C-alpha positions as protocol buffer text, in pm:
chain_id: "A"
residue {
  index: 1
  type: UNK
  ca { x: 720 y: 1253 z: -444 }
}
residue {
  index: 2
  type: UNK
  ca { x: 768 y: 982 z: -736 }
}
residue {
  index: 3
  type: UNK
  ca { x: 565 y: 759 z: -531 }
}
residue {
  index: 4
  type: UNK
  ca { x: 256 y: 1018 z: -527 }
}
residue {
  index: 5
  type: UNK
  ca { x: 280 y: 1012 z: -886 }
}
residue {
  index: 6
  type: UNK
  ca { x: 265 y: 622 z: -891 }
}
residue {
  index: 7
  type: UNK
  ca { x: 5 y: 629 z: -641 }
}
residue {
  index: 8
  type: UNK
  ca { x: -211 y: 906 z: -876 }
}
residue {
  index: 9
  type: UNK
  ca { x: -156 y: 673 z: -1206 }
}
residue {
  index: 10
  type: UNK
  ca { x: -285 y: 378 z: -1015 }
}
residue {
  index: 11
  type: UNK
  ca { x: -582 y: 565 z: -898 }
}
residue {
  index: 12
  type: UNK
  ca { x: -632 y: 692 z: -1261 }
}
residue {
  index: 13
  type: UNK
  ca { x: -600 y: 362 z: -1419 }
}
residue {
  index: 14
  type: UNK
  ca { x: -847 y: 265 z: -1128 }
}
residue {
  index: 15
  type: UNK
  ca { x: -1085 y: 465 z: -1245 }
}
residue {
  index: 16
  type: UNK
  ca { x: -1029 y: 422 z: -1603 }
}
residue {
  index: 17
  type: UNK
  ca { x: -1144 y: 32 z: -1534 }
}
residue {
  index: 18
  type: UNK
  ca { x: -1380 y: 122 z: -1321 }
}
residue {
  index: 19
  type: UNK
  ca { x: -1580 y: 388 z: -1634 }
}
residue {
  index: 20
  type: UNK
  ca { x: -1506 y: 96 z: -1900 }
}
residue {
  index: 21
  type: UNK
  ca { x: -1632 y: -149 z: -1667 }
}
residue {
  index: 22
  type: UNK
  ca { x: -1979 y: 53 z: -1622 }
}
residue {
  index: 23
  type: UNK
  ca { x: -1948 y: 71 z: -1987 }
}
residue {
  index: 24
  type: UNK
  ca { x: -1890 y: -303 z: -2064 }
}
residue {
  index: 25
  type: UNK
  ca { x: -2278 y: -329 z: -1980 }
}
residue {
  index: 26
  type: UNK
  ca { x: -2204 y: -646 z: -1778 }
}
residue {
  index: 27
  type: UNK
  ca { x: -1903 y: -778 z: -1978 }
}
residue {
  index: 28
  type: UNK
  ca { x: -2143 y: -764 z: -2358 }
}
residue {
  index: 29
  type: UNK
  ca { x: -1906 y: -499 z: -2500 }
}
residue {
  index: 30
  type: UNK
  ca { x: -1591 y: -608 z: -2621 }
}
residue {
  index: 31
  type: UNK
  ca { x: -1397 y: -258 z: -2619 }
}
residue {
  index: 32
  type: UNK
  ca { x: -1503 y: -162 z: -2295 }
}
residue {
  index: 33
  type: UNK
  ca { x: -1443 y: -502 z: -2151 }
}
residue {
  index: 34
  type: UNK
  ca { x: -1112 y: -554 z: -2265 }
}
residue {
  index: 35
  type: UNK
  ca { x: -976 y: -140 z: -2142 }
}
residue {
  index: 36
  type: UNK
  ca { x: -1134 y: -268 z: -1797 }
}
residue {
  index: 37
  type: UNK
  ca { x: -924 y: -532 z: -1745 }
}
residue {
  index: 38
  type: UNK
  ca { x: -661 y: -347 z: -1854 }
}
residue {
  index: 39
  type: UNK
  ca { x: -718 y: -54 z: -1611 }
}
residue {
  index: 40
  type: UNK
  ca { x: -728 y: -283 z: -1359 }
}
residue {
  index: 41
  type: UNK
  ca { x: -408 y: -448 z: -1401 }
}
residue {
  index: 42
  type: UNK
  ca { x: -208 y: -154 z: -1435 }
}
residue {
  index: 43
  type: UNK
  ca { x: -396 y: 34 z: -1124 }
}
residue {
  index: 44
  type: UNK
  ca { x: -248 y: -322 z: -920 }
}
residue {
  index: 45
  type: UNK
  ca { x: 45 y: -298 z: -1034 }
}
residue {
  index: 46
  type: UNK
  ca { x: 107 y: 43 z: -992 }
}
residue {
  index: 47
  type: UNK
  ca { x: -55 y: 62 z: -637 }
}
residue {
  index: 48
  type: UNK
  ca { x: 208 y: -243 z: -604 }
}
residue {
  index: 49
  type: UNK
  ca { x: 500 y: -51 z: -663 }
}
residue {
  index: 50
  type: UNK
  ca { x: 418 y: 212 z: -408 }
}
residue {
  index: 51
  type: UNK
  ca { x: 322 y: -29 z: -100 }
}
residue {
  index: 52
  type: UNK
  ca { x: 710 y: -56 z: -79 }
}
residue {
  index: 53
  type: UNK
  ca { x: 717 y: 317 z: 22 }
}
residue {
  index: 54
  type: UNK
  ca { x: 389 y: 345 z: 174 }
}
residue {
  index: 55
  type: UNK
  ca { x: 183 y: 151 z: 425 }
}
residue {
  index: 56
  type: UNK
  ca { x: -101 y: -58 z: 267 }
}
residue {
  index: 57
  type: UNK
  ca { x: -359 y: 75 z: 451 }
}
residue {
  index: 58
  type: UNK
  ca { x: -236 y: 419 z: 425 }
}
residue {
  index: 59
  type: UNK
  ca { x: -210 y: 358 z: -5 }
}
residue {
  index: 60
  type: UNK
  ca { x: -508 y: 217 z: -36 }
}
residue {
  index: 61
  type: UNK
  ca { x: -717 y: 457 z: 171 }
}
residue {
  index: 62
  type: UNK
  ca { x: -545 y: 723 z: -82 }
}
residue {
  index: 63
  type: UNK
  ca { x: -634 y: 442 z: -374 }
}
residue {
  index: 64
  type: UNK
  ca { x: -990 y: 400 z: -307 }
}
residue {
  index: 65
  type: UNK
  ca { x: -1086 y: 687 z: -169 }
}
residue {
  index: 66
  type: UNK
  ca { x: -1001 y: 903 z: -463 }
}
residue {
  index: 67
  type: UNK
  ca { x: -1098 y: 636 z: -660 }
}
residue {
  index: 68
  type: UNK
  ca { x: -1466 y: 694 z: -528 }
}
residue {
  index: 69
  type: UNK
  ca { x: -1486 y: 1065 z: -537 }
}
residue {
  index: 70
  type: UNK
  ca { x: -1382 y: 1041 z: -913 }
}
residue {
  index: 71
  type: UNK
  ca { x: -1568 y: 778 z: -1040 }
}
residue {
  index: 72
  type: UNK
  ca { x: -1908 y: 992 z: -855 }
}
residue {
  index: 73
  type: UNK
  ca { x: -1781 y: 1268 z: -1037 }
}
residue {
  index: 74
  type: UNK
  ca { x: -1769 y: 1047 z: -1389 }
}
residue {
  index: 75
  type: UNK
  ca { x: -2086 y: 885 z: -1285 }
}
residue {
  index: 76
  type: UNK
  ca { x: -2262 y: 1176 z: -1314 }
}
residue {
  index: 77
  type: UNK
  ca { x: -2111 y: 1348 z: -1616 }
}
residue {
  index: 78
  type: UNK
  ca { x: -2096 y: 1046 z: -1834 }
}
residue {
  index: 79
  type: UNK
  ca { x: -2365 y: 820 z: -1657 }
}
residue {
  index: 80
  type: UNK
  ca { x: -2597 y: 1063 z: -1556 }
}
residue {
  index: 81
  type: UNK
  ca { x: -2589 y: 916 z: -1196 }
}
residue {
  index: 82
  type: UNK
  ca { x: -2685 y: 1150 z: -965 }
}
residue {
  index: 83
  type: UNK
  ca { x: -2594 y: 1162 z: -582 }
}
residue {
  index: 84
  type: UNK
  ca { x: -2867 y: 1243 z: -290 }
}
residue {
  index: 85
  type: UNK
  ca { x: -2714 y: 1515 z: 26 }
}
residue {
  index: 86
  type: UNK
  ca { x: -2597 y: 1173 z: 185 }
}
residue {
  index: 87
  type: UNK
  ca { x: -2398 y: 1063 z: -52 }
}
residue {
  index: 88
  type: UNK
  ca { x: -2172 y: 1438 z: -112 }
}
residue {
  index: 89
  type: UNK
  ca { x: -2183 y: 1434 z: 256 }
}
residue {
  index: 90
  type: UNK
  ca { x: -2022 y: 1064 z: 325 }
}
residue {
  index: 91
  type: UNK
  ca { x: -1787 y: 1169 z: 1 }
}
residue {
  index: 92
  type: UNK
  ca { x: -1723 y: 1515 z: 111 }
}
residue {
  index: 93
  type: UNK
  ca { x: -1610 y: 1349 z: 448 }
}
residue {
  index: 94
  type: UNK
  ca { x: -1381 y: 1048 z: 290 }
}
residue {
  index: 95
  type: UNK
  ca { x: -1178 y: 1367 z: 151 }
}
residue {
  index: 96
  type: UNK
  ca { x: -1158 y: 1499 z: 436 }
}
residue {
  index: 97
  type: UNK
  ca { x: -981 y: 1195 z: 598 }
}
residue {
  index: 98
  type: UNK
  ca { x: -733 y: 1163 z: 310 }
}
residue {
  index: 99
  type: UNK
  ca { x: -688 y: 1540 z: 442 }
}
residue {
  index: 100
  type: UNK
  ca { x: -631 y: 1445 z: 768 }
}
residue {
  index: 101
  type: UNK
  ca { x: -432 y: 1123 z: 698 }
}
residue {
  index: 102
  type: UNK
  ca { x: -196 y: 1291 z: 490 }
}
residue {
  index: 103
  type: UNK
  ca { x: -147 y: 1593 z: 718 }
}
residue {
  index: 104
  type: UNK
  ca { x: -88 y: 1466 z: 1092 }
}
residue {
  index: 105
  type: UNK
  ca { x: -40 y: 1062 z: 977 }
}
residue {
  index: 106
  type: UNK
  ca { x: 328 y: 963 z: 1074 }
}
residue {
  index: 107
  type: UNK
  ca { x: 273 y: 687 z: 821 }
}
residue {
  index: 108
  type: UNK
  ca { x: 260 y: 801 z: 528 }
}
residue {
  index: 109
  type: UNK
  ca { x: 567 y: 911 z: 300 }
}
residue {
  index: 110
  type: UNK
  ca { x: 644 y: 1288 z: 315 }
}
């Protein structure tokens, strides 16, 4: 379980770069620029420590998948980005196979 828990602070930290970098405007903000970076160096190292538990393409399925459905869900609320039927639908369905990997996948650390 401690390796979920890495695996969900990497993804945060993802996602915290990810906002700031959106935020940077292109790298002209200093604030934003600089938490970026930093998100993005702790969600690598993080997502580091649990590839020695979990197969890389299982973690970073996890990783980036979440990382996607929360940064739509941040896009909109702080952004004001708004997704067309599409877009929920091709989100809606990358849950679903973090669902299904975690689940019935024999690779991934229960």
């Amino acid at each position: 379980m401690k390796v979920y828990l890495l695996l969900i602070l990497a993804i945060a930290a993802e996602t915290i770069g990810t906002t700031a970098l959106q935020a940077s405007q292109q790298f002209t903000k200093l604030v934003p620029t600089v938490v970026a970076i930093v998100g993005y160096v702790i969600a690598l190292y993080l997502l580091a420590l649990t590839l020695k538990y979990i197969p890389v393409g299982v973690a970073y399925a996890i990783w980036a998948g979440l990382g996607i459905v929360f940064i739509a869900m941040i896009g909109f609320v702080a952004f004001g980005q708004k997704l067309d039927a599409p877009a929920i639908i091709g989100t809606g369905m990358i849950l679903s196979g973090i669902v299904i990997i975690q689940l019935f996948s024999n690779t991934t650390a229960h």
